[in-house]
PDB file of N, CA, C and O in Angstrom:
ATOM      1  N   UNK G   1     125.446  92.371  62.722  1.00  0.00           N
ATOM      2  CA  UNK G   1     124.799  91.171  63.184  1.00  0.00           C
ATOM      3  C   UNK G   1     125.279  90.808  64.596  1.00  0.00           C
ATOM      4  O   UNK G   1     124.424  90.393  65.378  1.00  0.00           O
ATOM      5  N   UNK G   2     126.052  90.874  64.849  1.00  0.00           N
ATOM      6  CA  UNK G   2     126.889  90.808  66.359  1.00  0.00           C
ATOM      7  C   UNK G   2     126.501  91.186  67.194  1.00  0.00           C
ATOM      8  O   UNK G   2     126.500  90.621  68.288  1.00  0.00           O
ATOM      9  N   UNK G   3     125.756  92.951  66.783  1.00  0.00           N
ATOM     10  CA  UNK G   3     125.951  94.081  67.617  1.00  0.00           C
ATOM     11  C   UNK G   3     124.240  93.317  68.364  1.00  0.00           C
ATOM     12  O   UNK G   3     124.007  93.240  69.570  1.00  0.00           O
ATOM     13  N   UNK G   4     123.041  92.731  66.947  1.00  0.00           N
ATOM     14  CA  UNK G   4     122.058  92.407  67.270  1.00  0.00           C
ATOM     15  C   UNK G   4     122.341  91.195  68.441  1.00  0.00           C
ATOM     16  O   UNK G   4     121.842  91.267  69.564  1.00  0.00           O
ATOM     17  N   UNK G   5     123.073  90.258  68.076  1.00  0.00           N
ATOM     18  CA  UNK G   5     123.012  89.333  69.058  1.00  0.00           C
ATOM     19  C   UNK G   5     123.798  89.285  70.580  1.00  0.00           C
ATOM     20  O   UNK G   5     123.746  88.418  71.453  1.00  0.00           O
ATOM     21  N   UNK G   6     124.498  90.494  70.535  1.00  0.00           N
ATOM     22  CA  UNK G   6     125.105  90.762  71.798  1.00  0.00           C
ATOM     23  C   UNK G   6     123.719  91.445  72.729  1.00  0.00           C
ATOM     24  O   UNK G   6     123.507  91.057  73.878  1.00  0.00           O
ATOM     25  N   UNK G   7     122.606  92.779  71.872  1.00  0.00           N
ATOM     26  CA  UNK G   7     121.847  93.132  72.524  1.00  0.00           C
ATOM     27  C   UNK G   7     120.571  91.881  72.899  1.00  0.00           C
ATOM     28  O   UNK G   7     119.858  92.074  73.884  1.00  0.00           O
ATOM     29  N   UNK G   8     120.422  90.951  72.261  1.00  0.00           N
ATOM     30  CA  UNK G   8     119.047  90.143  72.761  1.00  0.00           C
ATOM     31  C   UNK G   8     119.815  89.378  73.922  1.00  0.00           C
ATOM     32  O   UNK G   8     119.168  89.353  74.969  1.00  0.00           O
ATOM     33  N   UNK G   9     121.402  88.568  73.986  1.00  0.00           N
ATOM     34  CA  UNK G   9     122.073  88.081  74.916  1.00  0.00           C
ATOM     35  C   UNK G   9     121.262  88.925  76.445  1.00  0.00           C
ATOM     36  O   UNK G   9     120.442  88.405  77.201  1.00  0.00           O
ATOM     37  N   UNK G  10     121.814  90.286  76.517  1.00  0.00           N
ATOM     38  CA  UNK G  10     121.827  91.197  77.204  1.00  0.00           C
ATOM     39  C   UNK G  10     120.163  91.422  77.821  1.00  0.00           C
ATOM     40  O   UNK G  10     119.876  91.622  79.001  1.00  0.00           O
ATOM     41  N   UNK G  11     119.087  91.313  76.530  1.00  0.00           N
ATOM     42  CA  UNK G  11     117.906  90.921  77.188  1.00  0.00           C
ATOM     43  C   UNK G  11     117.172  90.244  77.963  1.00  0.00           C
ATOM     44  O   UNK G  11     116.257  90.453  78.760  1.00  0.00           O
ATOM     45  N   UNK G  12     118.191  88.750  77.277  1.00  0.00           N
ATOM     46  CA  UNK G  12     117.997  87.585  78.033  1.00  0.00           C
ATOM     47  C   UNK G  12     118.112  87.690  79.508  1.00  0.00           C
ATOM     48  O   UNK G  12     117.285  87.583  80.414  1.00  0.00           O
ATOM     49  N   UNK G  13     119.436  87.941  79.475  1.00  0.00           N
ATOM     50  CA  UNK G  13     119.857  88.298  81.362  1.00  0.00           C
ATOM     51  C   UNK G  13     119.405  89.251  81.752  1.00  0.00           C
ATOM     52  O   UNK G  13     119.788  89.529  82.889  1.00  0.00           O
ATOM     53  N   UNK G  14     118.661  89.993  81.274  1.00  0.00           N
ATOM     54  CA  UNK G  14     118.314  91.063  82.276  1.00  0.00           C
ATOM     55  C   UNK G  14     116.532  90.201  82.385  1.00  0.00           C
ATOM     56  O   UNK G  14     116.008  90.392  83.483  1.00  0.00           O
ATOM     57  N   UNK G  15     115.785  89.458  81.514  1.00  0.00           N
ATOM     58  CA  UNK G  15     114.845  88.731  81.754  1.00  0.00           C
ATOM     59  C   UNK G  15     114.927  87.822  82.874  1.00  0.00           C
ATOM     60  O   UNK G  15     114.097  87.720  83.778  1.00  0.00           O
ATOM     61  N   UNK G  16     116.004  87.171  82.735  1.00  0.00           N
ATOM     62  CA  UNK G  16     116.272  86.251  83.549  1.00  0.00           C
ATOM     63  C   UNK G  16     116.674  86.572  85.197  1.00  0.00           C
ATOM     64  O   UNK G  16     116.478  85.866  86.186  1.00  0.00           O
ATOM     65  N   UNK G  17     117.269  87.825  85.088  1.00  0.00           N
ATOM     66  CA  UNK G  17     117.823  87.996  86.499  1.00  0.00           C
ATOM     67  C   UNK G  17     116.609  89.264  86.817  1.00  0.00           C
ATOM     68  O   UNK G  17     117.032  90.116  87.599  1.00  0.00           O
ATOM     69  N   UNK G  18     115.415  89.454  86.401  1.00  0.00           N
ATOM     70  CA  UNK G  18     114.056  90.173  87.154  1.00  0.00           C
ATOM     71  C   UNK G  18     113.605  88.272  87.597  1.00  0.00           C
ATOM     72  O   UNK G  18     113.859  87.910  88.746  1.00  0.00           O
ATOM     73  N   UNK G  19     113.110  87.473  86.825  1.00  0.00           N
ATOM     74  CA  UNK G  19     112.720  86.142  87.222  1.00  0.00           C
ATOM     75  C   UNK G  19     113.179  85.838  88.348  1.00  0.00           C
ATOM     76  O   UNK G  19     112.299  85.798  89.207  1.00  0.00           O
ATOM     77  N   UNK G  20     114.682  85.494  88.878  1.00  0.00           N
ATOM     78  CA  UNK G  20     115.011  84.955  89.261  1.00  0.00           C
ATOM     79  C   UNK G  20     115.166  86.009  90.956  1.00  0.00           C
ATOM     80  O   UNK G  20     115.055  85.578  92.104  1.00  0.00           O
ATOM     81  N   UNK G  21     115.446  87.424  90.503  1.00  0.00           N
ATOM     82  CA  UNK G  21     114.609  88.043  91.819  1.00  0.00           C
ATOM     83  C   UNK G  21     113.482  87.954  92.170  1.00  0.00           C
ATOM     84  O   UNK G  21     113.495  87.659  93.365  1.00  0.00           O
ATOM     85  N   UNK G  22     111.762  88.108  91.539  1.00  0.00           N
ATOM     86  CA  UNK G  22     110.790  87.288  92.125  1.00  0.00           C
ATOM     87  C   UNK G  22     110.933  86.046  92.723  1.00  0.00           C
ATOM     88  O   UNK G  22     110.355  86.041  93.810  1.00  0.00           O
ATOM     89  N   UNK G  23     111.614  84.699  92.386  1.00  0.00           N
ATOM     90  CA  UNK G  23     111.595  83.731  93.006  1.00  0.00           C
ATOM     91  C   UNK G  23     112.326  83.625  94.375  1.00  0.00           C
ATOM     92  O   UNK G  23     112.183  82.672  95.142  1.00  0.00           O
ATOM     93  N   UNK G  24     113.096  84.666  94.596  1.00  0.00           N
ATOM     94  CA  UNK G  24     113.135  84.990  95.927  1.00  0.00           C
ATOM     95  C   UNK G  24     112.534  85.328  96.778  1.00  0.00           C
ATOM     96  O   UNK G  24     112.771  84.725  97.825  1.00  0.00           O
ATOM     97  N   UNK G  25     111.662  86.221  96.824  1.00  0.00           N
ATOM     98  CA  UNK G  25     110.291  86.865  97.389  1.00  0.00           C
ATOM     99  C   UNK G  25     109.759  85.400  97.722  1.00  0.00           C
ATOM    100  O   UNK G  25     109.469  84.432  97.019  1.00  0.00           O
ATOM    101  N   UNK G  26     109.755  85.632  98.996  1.00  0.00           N
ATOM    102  CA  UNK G  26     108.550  84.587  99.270  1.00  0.00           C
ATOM    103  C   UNK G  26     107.311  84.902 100.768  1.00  0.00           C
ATOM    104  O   UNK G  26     107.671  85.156 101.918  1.00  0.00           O
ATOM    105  N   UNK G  27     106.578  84.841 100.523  1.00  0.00           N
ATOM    106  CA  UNK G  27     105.446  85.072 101.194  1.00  0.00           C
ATOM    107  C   UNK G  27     104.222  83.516 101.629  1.00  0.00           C
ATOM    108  O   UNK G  27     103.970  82.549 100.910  1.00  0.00           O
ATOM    109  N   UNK G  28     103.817  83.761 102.722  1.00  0.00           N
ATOM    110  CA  UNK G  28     103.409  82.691 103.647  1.00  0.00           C
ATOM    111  C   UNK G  28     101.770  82.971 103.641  1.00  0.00           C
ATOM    112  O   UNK G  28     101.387  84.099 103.327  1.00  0.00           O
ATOM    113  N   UNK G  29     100.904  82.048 103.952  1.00  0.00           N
ATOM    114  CA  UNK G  29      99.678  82.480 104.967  1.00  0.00           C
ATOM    115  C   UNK G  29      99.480  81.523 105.946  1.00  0.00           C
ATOM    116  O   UNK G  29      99.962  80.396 105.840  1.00  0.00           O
ATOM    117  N   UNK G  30      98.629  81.971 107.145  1.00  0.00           N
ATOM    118  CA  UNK G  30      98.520  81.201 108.221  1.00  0.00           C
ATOM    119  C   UNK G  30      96.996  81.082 108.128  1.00  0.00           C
ATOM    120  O   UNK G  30      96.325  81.907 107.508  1.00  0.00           O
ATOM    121  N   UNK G  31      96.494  80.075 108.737  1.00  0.00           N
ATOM    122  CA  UNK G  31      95.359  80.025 108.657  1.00  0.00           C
ATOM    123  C   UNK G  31      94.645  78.899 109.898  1.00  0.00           C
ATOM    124  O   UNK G  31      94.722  77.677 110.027  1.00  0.00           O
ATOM    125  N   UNK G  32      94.119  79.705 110.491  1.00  0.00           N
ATOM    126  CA  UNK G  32      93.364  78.873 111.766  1.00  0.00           C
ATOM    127  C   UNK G  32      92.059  78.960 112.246  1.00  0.00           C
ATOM    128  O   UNK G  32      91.117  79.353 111.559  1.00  0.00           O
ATOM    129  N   UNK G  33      91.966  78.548 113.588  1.00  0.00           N
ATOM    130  CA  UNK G  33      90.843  78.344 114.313  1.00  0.00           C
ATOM    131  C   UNK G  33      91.176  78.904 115.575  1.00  0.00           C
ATOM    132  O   UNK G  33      92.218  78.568 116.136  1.00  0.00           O
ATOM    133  N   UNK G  34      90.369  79.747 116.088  1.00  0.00           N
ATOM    134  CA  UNK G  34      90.398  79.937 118.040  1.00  0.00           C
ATOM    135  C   UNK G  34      89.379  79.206 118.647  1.00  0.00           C
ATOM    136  O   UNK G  34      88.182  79.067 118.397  1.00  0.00           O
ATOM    137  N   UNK G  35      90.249  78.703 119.637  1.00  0.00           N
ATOM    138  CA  UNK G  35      89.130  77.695 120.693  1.00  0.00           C
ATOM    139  C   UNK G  35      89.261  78.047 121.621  1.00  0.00           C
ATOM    140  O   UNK G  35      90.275  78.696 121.881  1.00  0.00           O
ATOM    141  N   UNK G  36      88.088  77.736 122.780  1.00  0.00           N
ATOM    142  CA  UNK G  36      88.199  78.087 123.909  1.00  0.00           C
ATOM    143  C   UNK G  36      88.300  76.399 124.658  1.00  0.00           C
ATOM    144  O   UNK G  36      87.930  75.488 123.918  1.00  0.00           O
ATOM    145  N   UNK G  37      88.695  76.089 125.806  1.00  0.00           N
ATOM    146  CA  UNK G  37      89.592  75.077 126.590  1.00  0.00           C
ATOM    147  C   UNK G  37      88.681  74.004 125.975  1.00  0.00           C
ATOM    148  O   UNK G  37      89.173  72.993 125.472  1.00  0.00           O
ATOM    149  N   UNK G  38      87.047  74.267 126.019  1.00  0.00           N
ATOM    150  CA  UNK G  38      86.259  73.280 125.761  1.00  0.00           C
ATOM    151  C   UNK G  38      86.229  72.775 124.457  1.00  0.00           C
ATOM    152  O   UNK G  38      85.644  71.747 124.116  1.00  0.00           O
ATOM    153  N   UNK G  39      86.981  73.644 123.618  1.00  0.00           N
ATOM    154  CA  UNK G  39      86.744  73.091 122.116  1.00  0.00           C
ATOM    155  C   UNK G  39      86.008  74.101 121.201  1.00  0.00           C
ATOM    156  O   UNK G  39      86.217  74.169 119.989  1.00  0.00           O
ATOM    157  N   UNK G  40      84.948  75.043 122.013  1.00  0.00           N
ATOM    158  CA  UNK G  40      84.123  75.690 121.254  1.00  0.00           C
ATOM    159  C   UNK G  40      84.780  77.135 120.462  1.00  0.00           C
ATOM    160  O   UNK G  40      85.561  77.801 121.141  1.00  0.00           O
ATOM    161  N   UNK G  41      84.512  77.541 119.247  1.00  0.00           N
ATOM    162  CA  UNK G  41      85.299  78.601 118.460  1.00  0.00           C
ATOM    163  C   UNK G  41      84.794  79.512 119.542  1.00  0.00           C
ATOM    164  O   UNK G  41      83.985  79.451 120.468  1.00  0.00           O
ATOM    165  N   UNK G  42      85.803  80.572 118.907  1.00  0.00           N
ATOM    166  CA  UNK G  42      86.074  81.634 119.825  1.00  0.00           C
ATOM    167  C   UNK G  42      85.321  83.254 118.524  1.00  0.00           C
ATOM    168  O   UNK G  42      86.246  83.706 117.849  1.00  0.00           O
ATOM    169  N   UNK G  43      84.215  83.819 118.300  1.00  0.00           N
ATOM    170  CA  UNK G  43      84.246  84.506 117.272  1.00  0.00           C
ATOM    171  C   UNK G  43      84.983  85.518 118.088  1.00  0.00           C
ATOM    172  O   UNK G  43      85.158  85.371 119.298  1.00  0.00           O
ATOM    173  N   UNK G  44      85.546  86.869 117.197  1.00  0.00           N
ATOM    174  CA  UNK G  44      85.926  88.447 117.190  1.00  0.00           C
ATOM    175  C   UNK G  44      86.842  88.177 118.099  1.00  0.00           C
ATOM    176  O   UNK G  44      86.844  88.992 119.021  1.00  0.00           O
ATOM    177  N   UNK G  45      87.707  87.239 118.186  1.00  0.00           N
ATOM    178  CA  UNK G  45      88.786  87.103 118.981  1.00  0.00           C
ATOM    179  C   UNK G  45      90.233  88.042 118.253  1.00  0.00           C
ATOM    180  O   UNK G  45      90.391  88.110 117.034  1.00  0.00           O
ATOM    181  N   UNK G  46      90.902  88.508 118.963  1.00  0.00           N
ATOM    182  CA  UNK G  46      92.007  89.032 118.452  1.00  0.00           C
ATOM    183  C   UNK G  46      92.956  88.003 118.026  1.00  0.00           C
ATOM    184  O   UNK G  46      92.936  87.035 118.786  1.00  0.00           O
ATOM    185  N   UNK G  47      93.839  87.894 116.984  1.00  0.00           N
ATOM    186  CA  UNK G  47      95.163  87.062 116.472  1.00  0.00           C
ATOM    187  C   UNK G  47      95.899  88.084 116.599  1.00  0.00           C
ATOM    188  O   UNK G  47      95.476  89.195 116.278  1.00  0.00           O
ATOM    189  N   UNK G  48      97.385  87.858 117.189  1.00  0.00           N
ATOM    190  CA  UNK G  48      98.532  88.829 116.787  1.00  0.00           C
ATOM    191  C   UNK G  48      99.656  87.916 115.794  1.00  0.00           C
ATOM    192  O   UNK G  48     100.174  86.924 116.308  1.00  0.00           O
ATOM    193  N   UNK G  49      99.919  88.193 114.727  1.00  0.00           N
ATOM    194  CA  UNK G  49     101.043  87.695 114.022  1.00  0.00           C
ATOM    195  C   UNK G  49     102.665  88.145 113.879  1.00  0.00           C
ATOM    196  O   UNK G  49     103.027  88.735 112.861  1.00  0.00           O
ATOM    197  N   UNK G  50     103.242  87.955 114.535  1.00  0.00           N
ATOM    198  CA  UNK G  50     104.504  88.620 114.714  1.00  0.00           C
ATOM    199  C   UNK G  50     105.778  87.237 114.103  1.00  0.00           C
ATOM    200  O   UNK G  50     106.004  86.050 114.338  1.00  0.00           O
ATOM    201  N   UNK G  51     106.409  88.520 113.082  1.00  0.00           N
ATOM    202  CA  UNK G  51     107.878  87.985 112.389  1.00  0.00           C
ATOM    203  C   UNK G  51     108.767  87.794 113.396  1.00  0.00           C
ATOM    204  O   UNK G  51     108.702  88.940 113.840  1.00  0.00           O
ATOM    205  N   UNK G  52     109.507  87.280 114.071  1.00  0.00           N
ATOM    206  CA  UNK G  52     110.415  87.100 114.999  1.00  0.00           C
ATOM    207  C   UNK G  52     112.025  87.709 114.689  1.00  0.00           C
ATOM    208  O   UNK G  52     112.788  88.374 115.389  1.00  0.00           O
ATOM    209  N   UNK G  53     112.161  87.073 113.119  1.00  0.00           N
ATOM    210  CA  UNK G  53     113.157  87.867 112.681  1.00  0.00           C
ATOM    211  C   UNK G  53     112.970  89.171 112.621  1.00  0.00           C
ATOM    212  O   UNK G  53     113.928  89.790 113.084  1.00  0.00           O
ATOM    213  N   UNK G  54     111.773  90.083 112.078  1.00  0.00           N
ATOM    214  CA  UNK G  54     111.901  91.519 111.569  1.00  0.00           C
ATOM    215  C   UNK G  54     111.351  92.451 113.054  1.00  0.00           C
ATOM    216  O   UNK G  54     111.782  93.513 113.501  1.00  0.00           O
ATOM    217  N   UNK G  55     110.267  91.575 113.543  1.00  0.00           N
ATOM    218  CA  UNK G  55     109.885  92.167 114.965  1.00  0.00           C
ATOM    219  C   UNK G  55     108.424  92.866 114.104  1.00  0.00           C
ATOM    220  O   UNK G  55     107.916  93.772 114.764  1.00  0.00           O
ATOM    221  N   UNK G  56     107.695  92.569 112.741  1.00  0.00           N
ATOM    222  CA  UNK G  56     107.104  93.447 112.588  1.00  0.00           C
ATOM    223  C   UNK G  56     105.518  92.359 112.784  1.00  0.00           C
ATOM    224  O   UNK G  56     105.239  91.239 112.356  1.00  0.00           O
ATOM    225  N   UNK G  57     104.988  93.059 113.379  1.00  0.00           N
ATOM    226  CA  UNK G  57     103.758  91.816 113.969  1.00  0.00           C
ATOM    227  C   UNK G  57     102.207  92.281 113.055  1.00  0.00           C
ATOM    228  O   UNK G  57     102.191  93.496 112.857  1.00  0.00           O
ATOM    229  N   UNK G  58     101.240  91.712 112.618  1.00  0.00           N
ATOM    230  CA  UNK G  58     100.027  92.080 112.050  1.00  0.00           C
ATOM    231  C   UNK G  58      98.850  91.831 113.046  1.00  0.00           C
ATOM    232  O   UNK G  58      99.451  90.932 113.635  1.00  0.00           O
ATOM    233  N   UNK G  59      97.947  91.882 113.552  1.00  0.00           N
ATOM    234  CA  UNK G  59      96.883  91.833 114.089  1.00  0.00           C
ATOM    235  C   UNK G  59      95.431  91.628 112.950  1.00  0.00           C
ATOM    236  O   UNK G  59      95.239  92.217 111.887  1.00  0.00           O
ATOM    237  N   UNK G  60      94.659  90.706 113.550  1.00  0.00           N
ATOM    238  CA  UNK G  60      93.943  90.161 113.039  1.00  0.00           C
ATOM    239  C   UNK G  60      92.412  89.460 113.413  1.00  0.00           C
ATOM    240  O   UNK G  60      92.388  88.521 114.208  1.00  0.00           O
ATOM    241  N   UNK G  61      91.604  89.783 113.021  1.00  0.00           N
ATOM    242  CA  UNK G  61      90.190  89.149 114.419  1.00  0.00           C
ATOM    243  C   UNK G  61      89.416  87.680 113.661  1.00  0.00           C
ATOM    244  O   UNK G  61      89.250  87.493 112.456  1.00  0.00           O
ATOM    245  N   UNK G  62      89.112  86.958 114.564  1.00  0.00           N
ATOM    246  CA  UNK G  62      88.785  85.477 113.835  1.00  0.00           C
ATOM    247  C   UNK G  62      87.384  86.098 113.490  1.00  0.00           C
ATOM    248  O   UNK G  62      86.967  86.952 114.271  1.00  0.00           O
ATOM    249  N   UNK G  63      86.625  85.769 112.427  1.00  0.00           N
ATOM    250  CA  UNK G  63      84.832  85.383 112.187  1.00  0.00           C
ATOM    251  C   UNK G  63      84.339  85.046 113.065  1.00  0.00           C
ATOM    252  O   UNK G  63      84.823  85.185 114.188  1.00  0.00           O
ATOM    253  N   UNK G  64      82.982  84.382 112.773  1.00  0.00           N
ATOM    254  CA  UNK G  64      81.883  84.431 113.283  1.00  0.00           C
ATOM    255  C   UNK G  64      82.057  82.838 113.934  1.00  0.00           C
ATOM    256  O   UNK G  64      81.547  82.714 115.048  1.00  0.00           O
ATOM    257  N   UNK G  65      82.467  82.077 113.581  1.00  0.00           N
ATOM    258  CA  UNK G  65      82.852  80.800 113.796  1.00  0.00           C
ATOM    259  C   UNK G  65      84.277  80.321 114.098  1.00  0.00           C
ATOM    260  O   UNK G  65      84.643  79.153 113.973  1.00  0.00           O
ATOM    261  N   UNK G  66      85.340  81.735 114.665  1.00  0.00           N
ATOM    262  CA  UNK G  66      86.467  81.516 115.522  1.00  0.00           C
ATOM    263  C   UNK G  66      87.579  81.466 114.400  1.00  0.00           C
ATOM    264  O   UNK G  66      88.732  81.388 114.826  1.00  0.00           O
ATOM    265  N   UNK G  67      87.365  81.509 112.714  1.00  0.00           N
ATOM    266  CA  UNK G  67      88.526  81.291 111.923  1.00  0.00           C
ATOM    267  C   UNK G  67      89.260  82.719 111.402  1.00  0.00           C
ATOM    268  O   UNK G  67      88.710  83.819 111.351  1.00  0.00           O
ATOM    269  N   UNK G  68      90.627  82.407 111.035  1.00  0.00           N
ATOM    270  CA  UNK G  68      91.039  84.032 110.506  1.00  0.00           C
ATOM    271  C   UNK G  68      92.310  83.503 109.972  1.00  0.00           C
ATOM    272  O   UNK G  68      92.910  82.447 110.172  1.00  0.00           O
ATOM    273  N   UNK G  69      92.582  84.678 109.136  1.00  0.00           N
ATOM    274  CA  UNK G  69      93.679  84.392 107.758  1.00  0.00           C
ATOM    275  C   UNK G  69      94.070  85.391 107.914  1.00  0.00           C
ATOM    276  O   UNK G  69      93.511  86.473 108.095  1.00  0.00           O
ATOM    277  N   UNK G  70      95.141  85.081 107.852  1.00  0.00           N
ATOM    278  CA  UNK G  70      96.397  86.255 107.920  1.00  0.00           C
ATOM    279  C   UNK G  70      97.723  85.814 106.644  1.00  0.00           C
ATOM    280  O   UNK G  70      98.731  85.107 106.647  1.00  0.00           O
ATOM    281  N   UNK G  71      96.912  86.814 105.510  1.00  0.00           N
ATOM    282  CA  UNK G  71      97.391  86.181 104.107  1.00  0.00           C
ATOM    283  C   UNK G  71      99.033  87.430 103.524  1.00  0.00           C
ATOM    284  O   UNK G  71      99.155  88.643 103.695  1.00  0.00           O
ATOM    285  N   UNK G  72      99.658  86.783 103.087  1.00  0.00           N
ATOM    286  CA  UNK G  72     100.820  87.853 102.453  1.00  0.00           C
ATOM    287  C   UNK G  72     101.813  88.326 103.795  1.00  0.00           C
ATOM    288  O   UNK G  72     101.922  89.463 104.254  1.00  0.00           O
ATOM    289  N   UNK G  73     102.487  87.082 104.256  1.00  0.00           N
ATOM    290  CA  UNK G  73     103.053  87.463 105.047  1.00  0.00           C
ATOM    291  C   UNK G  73     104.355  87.071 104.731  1.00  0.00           C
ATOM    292  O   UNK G  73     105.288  87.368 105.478  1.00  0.00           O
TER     293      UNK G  73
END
């Protein structure tokens, strides 16, 4: 009986410490508009997204109406 409750203990924490590594993971999105000086959207405009810490940057082009998402970052 021991041997059972030492192994579900052992499940527990190993449940618990996969959980508690996902909640580390964390991921962002940005989400905007390009304008030009006058106000008006900007469509097929380029976005560059760059991590500052990692240096690793994504590129990205706004729609038809100047917007773009740059999701899972």
């Amino acid at each position: 009986m021991r041997k059972v409750r030492l192994k579900i203990v052992l499940f527990v924490c190993v449940i618990l410490g996969v959980c508690a590594i996902q909640a580390l993971a964390q991921e962002a999105t940005i989400v905007g508009t390009v304008t030009d000086p006058s106000g008006a959207a900007v469509p097929n405009a380029t976005v560059t997204v760059t991590n500052t810490g990692t240096g690793q940057s994504r590129t990205i082009t706004t729609n038809a109406v100047g917007q773009y998402v740059a999701p899972d970052l």
